[in-house]
Amino acid sequence: MCNACGNPAAPGHWTEAGAATPSDRLRARFHRARVLDDILRPYGLTAHDGGVVPGIQLGTMAGASSIVHNLSEVWAEAERLRGAPIDPLDPRYLDDL
């Protein structure tokens, strides 16, 4: 763990269950970001986790961006960036996954 920024974040979120090592946790973070990106793309948003900063970078196609610290914050921030509600369980988008 980086002493300056605390990256990767301390374990404890339920999505990291089963991650035995820091590299397992980092791989899980990258996988979550790819899944989020797939879900958010139809809404005109992107999700990225480069493993460099703690959190997930959310962005719009116009260039606005924001960093959220965990999955609990993703949906509220995605809706704020988009300016409209997002339903991650919308069947139109789930079928594409």
mmCIF file of N, CA and C in Angstrom:
data_model
loop_
_atom_site.group_PDB
_atom_site.id
_atom_site.type_symbol
_atom_site.label_atom_id
_atom_site.label_comp_id
_atom_site.label_asym_id
_atom_site.label_seq_id
_atom_site.Cartn_x
_atom_site.Cartn_y
_atom_site.Cartn_z
ATOM 1 N N MET A 1 0.844 -1.174 0.000
ATOM 2 C CA MET A 1 0.000 0.000 0.000
ATOM 3 C C MET A 1 0.887 1.233 0.000
ATOM 4 N N CYS A 2 0.475 2.219 -0.765
ATOM 5 C CA CYS A 2 1.183 3.485 -0.839
ATOM 6 C C CYS A 2 0.958 4.268 0.459
ATOM 7 N N ASN A 3 2.031 4.673 1.119
ATOM 8 C CA ASN A 3 1.894 5.421 2.361
ATOM 9 C C ASN A 3 1.379 6.838 2.131
ATOM 10 N N ALA A 4 1.579 7.366 0.930
ATOM 11 C CA ALA A 4 1.154 8.734 0.650
ATOM 12 C C ALA A 4 -0.350 8.832 0.399
ATOM 13 N N CYS A 5 -0.889 7.901 -0.400
ATOM 14 C CA CYS A 5 -2.297 8.046 -0.779
ATOM 15 C C CYS A 5 -3.181 6.901 -0.299
ATOM 16 N N GLY A 6 -2.596 5.831 0.221
ATOM 17 C CA GLY A 6 -3.403 4.723 0.713
ATOM 18 C C GLY A 6 -3.923 3.817 -0.388
ATOM 19 N N ASN A 7 -3.324 3.867 -1.571
ATOM 20 C CA ASN A 7 -3.778 3.049 -2.697
ATOM 21 C C ASN A 7 -2.989 1.750 -2.735
ATOM 22 N N PRO A 8 -3.562 0.603 -2.920
ATOM 23 C CA PRO A 8 -4.988 0.363 -2.971
ATOM 24 C C PRO A 8 -5.623 0.504 -1.595
ATOM 25 N N ALA A 9 -6.891 0.833 -1.604
ATOM 26 C CA ALA A 9 -7.611 1.084 -0.354
ATOM 27 C C ALA A 9 -7.593 -0.141 0.543
ATOM 28 N N ALA A 10 -7.764 0.095 1.820
ATOM 29 C CA ALA A 10 -7.788 -1.001 2.786
ATOM 30 C C ALA A 10 -8.933 -1.955 2.461
ATOM 31 N N PRO A 11 -8.719 -3.256 2.646
ATOM 32 C CA PRO A 11 -9.782 -4.218 2.353
ATOM 33 C C PRO A 11 -10.968 -4.021 3.291
ATOM 34 N N GLY A 12 -12.080 -4.553 2.882
ATOM 35 C CA GLY A 12 -13.233 -4.463 3.743
ATOM 36 C C GLY A 12 -14.540 -4.359 2.993
ATOM 37 N N HIS A 13 -14.524 -3.898 1.743
ATOM 38 C CA HIS A 13 -15.760 -3.811 0.987
ATOM 39 C C HIS A 13 -16.164 -5.207 0.556
ATOM 40 N N TRP A 14 -17.455 -5.499 0.532
ATOM 41 C CA TRP A 14 -17.926 -6.849 0.241
ATOM 42 C C TRP A 14 -17.497 -7.336 -1.139
ATOM 43 N N THR A 15 -17.243 -6.427 -2.073
ATOM 44 C CA THR A 15 -16.847 -6.852 -3.416
ATOM 45 C C THR A 15 -15.446 -7.436 -3.454
ATOM 46 N N GLU A 16 -14.701 -7.285 -2.372
ATOM 47 C CA GLU A 16 -13.343 -7.815 -2.321
ATOM 48 C C GLU A 16 -13.255 -9.136 -1.566
ATOM 49 N N ALA A 17 -14.395 -9.721 -1.260
ATOM 50 C CA ALA A 17 -14.387 -11.010 -0.567
ATOM 51 C C ALA A 17 -13.647 -12.035 -1.424
ATOM 52 N N GLY A 18 -12.747 -12.751 -0.822
ATOM 53 C CA GLY A 18 -11.997 -13.782 -1.529
ATOM 54 C C GLY A 18 -10.683 -13.299 -2.110
ATOM 55 N N ALA A 19 -10.422 -12.002 -2.076
ATOM 56 C CA ALA A 19 -9.154 -11.477 -2.589
ATOM 57 C C ALA A 19 -8.098 -11.663 -1.506
ATOM 58 N N ALA A 20 -7.203 -12.624 -1.735
ATOM 59 C CA ALA A 20 -6.234 -12.998 -0.708
ATOM 60 C C ALA A 20 -5.016 -12.081 -0.670
ATOM 61 N N THR A 21 -4.649 -11.520 -1.797
ATOM 62 C CA THR A 21 -3.430 -10.710 -1.861
ATOM 63 C C THR A 21 -3.752 -9.331 -2.435
ATOM 64 N N PRO A 22 -2.847 -8.365 -2.262
ATOM 65 C CA PRO A 22 -3.069 -7.051 -2.871
ATOM 66 C C PRO A 22 -3.226 -7.133 -4.397
ATOM 67 N N SER A 23 -2.501 -8.023 -5.046
ATOM 68 C CA SER A 23 -2.641 -8.132 -6.504
ATOM 69 C C SER A 23 -4.010 -8.704 -6.878
ATOM 70 N N ASP A 24 -4.553 -9.601 -6.054
ATOM 71 C CA ASP A 24 -5.914 -10.100 -6.291
ATOM 72 C C ASP A 24 -6.921 -8.959 -6.177
ATOM 73 N N ARG A 25 -6.729 -8.099 -5.180
ATOM 74 C CA ARG A 25 -7.624 -6.960 -4.999
ATOM 75 C C ARG A 25 -7.538 -5.997 -6.171
ATOM 76 N N LEU A 26 -6.326 -5.785 -6.680
ATOM 77 C CA LEU A 26 -6.145 -4.888 -7.819
ATOM 78 C C LEU A 26 -6.802 -5.462 -9.072
ATOM 79 N N ARG A 27 -6.653 -6.754 -9.312
ATOM 80 C CA ARG A 27 -7.318 -7.396 -10.454
ATOM 81 C C ARG A 27 -8.833 -7.278 -10.326
ATOM 82 N N ALA A 28 -9.347 -7.441 -9.116
ATOM 83 C CA ALA A 28 -10.790 -7.316 -8.895
ATOM 84 C C ALA A 28 -11.252 -5.890 -9.184
ATOM 85 N N ARG A 29 -10.448 -4.900 -8.796
ATOM 86 C CA ARG A 29 -10.784 -3.498 -9.081
ATOM 87 C C ARG A 29 -10.867 -3.259 -10.582
ATOM 88 N N PHE A 30 -9.896 -3.777 -11.331
ATOM 89 C CA PHE A 30 -9.888 -3.590 -12.779
ATOM 90 C C PHE A 30 -11.102 -4.258 -13.415
ATOM 91 N N HIS A 31 -11.443 -5.427 -12.926
ATOM 92 C CA HIS A 31 -12.605 -6.138 -13.466
ATOM 93 C C HIS A 31 -13.888 -5.352 -13.181
ATOM 94 N N ARG A 32 -14.047 -4.856 -11.955
ATOM 95 C CA ARG A 32 -15.234 -4.063 -11.609
ATOM 96 C C ARG A 32 -15.343 -2.832 -12.504
ATOM 97 N N ALA A 33 -14.217 -2.175 -12.756
ATOM 98 C CA ALA A 33 -14.240 -0.978 -13.602
ATOM 99 C C ALA A 33 -14.660 -1.328 -15.026
ATOM 100 N N ARG A 34 -14.209 -2.466 -15.550
ATOM 101 C CA ARG A 34 -14.615 -2.873 -16.903
ATOM 102 C C ARG A 34 -16.119 -3.146 -16.957
ATOM 103 N N VAL A 35 -16.643 -3.817 -15.937
ATOM 104 C CA VAL A 35 -18.084 -4.099 -15.895
ATOM 105 C C VAL A 35 -18.865 -2.794 -15.789
ATOM 106 N N LEU A 36 -18.431 -1.892 -14.917
ATOM 107 C CA LEU A 36 -19.102 -0.595 -14.789
ATOM 108 C C LEU A 36 -19.055 0.180 -16.099
ATOM 109 N N ASP A 37 -17.927 0.143 -16.776
ATOM 110 C CA ASP A 37 -17.807 0.838 -18.046
ATOM 111 C C ASP A 37 -18.812 0.285 -19.056
ATOM 112 N N ASP A 38 -18.954 -1.031 -19.100
ATOM 113 C CA ASP A 38 -19.931 -1.650 -20.003
ATOM 114 C C ASP A 38 -21.353 -1.204 -19.672
ATOM 115 N N ILE A 39 -21.659 -1.078 -18.385
ATOM 116 C CA ILE A 39 -23.004 -0.676 -17.963
ATOM 117 C C ILE A 39 -23.257 0.801 -18.257
ATOM 118 N N LEU A 40 -22.245 1.643 -18.049
ATOM 119 C CA LEU A 40 -22.437 3.091 -18.158
ATOM 120 C C LEU A 40 -22.317 3.622 -19.582
ATOM 121 N N ARG A 41 -21.650 2.919 -20.476
ATOM 122 C CA ARG A 41 -21.464 3.404 -21.862
ATOM 123 C C ARG A 41 -22.774 3.768 -22.552
ATOM 124 N N PRO A 42 -23.832 2.938 -22.462
ATOM 125 C CA PRO A 42 -25.084 3.322 -23.136
ATOM 126 C C PRO A 42 -25.679 4.633 -22.602
ATOM 127 N N TYR A 43 -25.263 5.050 -21.419
ATOM 128 C CA TYR A 43 -25.735 6.293 -20.833
ATOM 129 C C TYR A 43 -24.805 7.465 -21.175
ATOM 130 N N GLY A 44 -23.784 7.222 -21.996
ATOM 131 C CA GLY A 44 -22.854 8.274 -22.375
ATOM 132 C C GLY A 44 -21.796 8.555 -21.336
ATOM 133 N N LEU A 45 -21.542 7.581 -20.470
ATOM 134 C CA LEU A 45 -20.552 7.746 -19.409
ATOM 135 C C LEU A 45 -19.469 6.668 -19.531
ATOM 136 N N THR A 46 -18.354 6.918 -18.892
ATOM 137 C CA THR A 46 -17.274 5.931 -18.857
ATOM 138 C C THR A 46 -16.863 5.695 -17.405
ATOM 139 N N ALA A 47 -16.284 4.541 -17.171
ATOM 140 C CA ALA A 47 -15.713 4.215 -15.860
ATOM 141 C C ALA A 47 -14.320 3.647 -16.099
ATOM 142 N N HIS A 48 -13.371 4.072 -15.282
ATOM 143 C CA HIS A 48 -11.990 3.631 -15.454
ATOM 144 C C HIS A 48 -11.321 3.543 -14.089
ATOM 145 N N ASP A 49 -10.522 2.533 -13.922
ATOM 146 C CA ASP A 49 -9.695 2.407 -12.724
ATOM 147 C C ASP A 49 -8.303 2.028 -13.195
ATOM 148 N N GLY A 50 -7.410 2.985 -13.193
ATOM 149 C CA GLY A 50 -6.050 2.741 -13.650
ATOM 150 C C GLY A 50 -5.155 2.161 -12.579
ATOM 151 N N GLY A 51 -5.676 2.014 -11.356
ATOM 152 C CA GLY A 51 -4.883 1.473 -10.272
ATOM 153 C C GLY A 51 -3.899 2.469 -9.686
ATOM 154 N N VAL A 52 -3.913 3.709 -10.175
ATOM 155 C CA VAL A 52 -2.955 4.708 -9.729
ATOM 156 C C VAL A 52 -3.505 5.547 -8.590
ATOM 157 N N VAL A 53 -4.773 5.914 -8.687
ATOM 158 C CA VAL A 53 -5.405 6.699 -7.631
ATOM 159 C C VAL A 53 -6.480 5.850 -6.969
ATOM 160 N N PRO A 54 -6.745 6.082 -5.699
ATOM 161 C CA PRO A 54 -7.824 5.329 -5.069
ATOM 162 C C PRO A 54 -9.163 5.758 -5.645
ATOM 163 N N GLY A 55 -9.979 4.810 -6.015
ATOM 164 C CA GLY A 55 -11.303 5.119 -6.520
ATOM 165 C C GLY A 55 -11.468 4.802 -7.989
ATOM 166 N N ILE A 56 -12.671 5.063 -8.461
ATOM 167 C CA ILE A 56 -13.047 4.813 -9.845
ATOM 168 C C ILE A 56 -13.286 6.162 -10.501
ATOM 169 N N GLN A 57 -12.689 6.369 -11.674
ATOM 170 C CA GLN A 57 -12.880 7.613 -12.396
ATOM 171 C C GLN A 57 -14.100 7.467 -13.305
ATOM 172 N N LEU A 58 -15.085 8.329 -13.102
ATOM 173 C CA LEU A 58 -16.259 8.375 -13.958
ATOM 174 C C LEU A 58 -16.111 9.578 -14.868
ATOM 175 N N GLY A 59 -16.576 9.453 -16.108
ATOM 176 C CA GLY A 59 -16.467 10.566 -17.029
ATOM 177 C C GLY A 59 -17.608 10.599 -18.019
ATOM 178 N N THR A 60 -17.759 11.770 -18.635
ATOM 179 C CA THR A 60 -18.744 11.937 -19.708
ATOM 180 C C THR A 60 -17.988 11.978 -21.024
ATOM 181 N N MET A 61 -18.705 11.785 -22.112
ATOM 182 C CA MET A 61 -18.082 11.852 -23.427
ATOM 183 C C MET A 61 -17.632 13.290 -23.739
ATOM 184 N N ALA A 62 -18.183 14.271 -23.020
ATOM 185 C CA ALA A 62 -17.806 15.664 -23.216
ATOM 186 C C ALA A 62 -16.558 16.046 -22.430
ATOM 187 N N GLY A 63 -16.076 15.146 -21.572
ATOM 188 C CA GLY A 63 -14.836 15.409 -20.853
ATOM 189 C C GLY A 63 -14.965 15.699 -19.376
ATOM 190 N N ALA A 64 -16.170 15.860 -18.861
ATOM 191 C CA ALA A 64 -16.325 16.061 -17.415
ATOM 192 C C ALA A 64 -15.974 14.761 -16.710
ATOM 193 N N SER A 65 -15.357 14.856 -15.544
ATOM 194 C CA SER A 65 -14.997 13.638 -14.825
ATOM 195 C C SER A 65 -15.057 13.851 -13.328
ATOM 196 N N SER A 66 -15.070 12.725 -12.635
ATOM 197 C CA SER A 66 -15.152 12.736 -11.187
ATOM 198 C C SER A 66 -14.589 11.422 -10.670
ATOM 199 N N ILE A 67 -14.074 11.428 -9.464
ATOM 200 C CA ILE A 67 -13.565 10.205 -8.843
ATOM 201 C C ILE A 67 -14.491 9.846 -7.693
ATOM 202 N N VAL A 68 -14.936 8.587 -7.678
ATOM 203 C CA VAL A 68 -15.731 8.077 -6.562
ATOM 204 C C VAL A 68 -14.872 7.062 -5.818
ATOM 205 N N HIS A 69 -15.097 6.956 -4.528
ATOM 206 C CA HIS A 69 -14.240 6.115 -3.703
ATOM 207 C C HIS A 69 -14.664 4.658 -3.650
ATOM 208 N N ASN A 70 -15.930 4.387 -3.941
ATOM 209 C CA ASN A 70 -16.398 2.998 -3.874
ATOM 210 C C ASN A 70 -17.658 2.831 -4.708
ATOM 211 N N LEU A 71 -18.110 1.603 -4.819
ATOM 212 C CA LEU A 71 -19.286 1.310 -5.635
ATOM 213 C C LEU A 71 -20.545 1.963 -5.101
ATOM 214 N N SER A 72 -20.597 2.212 -3.808
ATOM 215 C CA SER A 72 -21.782 2.847 -3.234
ATOM 216 C C SER A 72 -21.992 4.251 -3.786
ATOM 217 N N GLU A 73 -20.915 4.914 -4.179
ATOM 218 C CA GLU A 73 -20.998 6.285 -4.670
ATOM 219 C C GLU A 73 -21.193 6.368 -6.184
ATOM 220 N N VAL A 74 -21.008 5.270 -6.902
ATOM 221 C CA VAL A 74 -21.022 5.298 -8.367
ATOM 222 C C VAL A 74 -22.328 5.835 -8.924
ATOM 223 N N TRP A 75 -23.456 5.280 -8.480
ATOM 224 C CA TRP A 75 -24.726 5.602 -9.133
ATOM 225 C C TRP A 75 -25.148 7.036 -8.919
ATOM 226 N N ALA A 76 -24.976 7.556 -7.713
ATOM 227 C CA ALA A 76 -25.343 8.962 -7.461
ATOM 228 C C ALA A 76 -24.474 9.894 -8.297
ATOM 229 N N GLU A 77 -23.189 9.611 -8.371
ATOM 230 C CA GLU A 77 -22.293 10.477 -9.142
ATOM 231 C C GLU A 77 -22.543 10.334 -10.642
ATOM 232 N N ALA A 78 -22.825 9.124 -11.099
ATOM 233 C CA ALA A 78 -23.130 8.914 -12.520
ATOM 234 C C ALA A 78 -24.385 9.689 -12.911
ATOM 235 N N GLU A 79 -25.393 9.665 -12.052
ATOM 236 C CA GLU A 79 -26.619 10.423 -12.335
ATOM 237 C C GLU A 79 -26.347 11.927 -12.323
ATOM 238 N N ARG A 80 -25.483 12.368 -11.419
ATOM 239 C CA ARG A 80 -25.139 13.789 -11.375
ATOM 240 C C ARG A 80 -24.417 14.200 -12.655
ATOM 241 N N LEU A 81 -23.447 13.403 -13.087
ATOM 242 C CA LEU A 81 -22.708 13.722 -14.308
ATOM 243 C C LEU A 81 -23.617 13.705 -15.540
ATOM 244 N N ARG A 82 -24.518 12.763 -15.573
ATOM 245 C CA ARG A 82 -25.419 12.624 -16.729
ATOM 246 C C ARG A 82 -26.535 13.655 -16.697
ATOM 247 N N GLY A 83 -26.949 14.036 -15.498
ATOM 248 C CA GLY A 83 -28.047 14.975 -15.366
ATOM 249 C C GLY A 83 -29.406 14.317 -15.482
ATOM 250 N N ALA A 84 -29.440 12.999 -15.328
ATOM 251 C CA ALA A 84 -30.696 12.246 -15.423
ATOM 252 C C ALA A 84 -30.528 10.925 -14.675
ATOM 253 N N PRO A 85 -31.636 10.315 -14.275
ATOM 254 C CA PRO A 85 -31.545 9.038 -13.561
ATOM 255 C C PRO A 85 -30.936 7.929 -14.420
ATOM 256 N N ILE A 86 -30.320 6.972 -13.743
ATOM 257 C CA ILE A 86 -29.746 5.794 -14.391
ATOM 258 C C ILE A 86 -30.294 4.562 -13.698
ATOM 259 N N ASP A 87 -30.736 3.604 -14.490
ATOM 260 C CA ASP A 87 -31.200 2.327 -13.955
ATOM 261 C C ASP A 87 -30.230 1.244 -14.408
ATOM 262 N N PRO A 88 -29.305 0.813 -13.539
ATOM 263 C CA PRO A 88 -28.320 -0.192 -13.946
ATOM 264 C C PRO A 88 -28.943 -1.556 -14.239
ATOM 265 N N LEU A 89 -30.210 -1.734 -13.894
ATOM 266 C CA LEU A 89 -30.890 -3.001 -14.163
ATOM 267 C C LEU A 89 -31.873 -2.882 -15.327
ATOM 268 N N ASP A 90 -31.773 -1.823 -16.102
ATOM 269 C CA ASP A 90 -32.644 -1.640 -17.264
ATOM 270 C C ASP A 90 -32.424 -2.796 -18.243
ATOM 271 N N PRO A 91 -33.467 -3.544 -18.573
ATOM 272 C CA PRO A 91 -33.323 -4.712 -19.451
ATOM 273 C C PRO A 91 -32.721 -4.380 -20.820
ATOM 274 N N ARG A 92 -32.942 -3.162 -21.320
ATOM 275 C CA ARG A 92 -32.379 -2.788 -22.617
ATOM 276 C C ARG A 92 -30.856 -2.862 -22.593
ATOM 277 N N TYR A 93 -30.250 -2.549 -21.457
ATOM 278 C CA TYR A 93 -28.804 -2.546 -21.359
ATOM 279 C C TYR A 93 -28.256 -3.872 -20.836
ATOM 280 N N LEU A 94 -29.019 -4.536 -19.994
ATOM 281 C CA LEU A 94 -28.581 -5.835 -19.479
ATOM 282 C C LEU A 94 -28.438 -6.851 -20.597
ATOM 283 N N ASP A 95 -29.317 -6.770 -21.601
ATOM 284 C CA ASP A 95 -29.250 -7.716 -22.712
ATOM 285 C C ASP A 95 -27.935 -7.574 -23.476
ATOM 286 N N ASP A 96 -27.385 -6.361 -23.536
ATOM 287 C CA ASP A 96 -26.126 -6.137 -24.241
ATOM 288 C C ASP A 96 -24.910 -6.657 -23.473
ATOM 289 N N LEU A 97 -25.062 -6.821 -22.158
ATOM 290 C CA LEU A 97 -23.936 -7.307 -21.370
ATOM 291 C C LEU A 97 -23.769 -8.789 -21.600
#
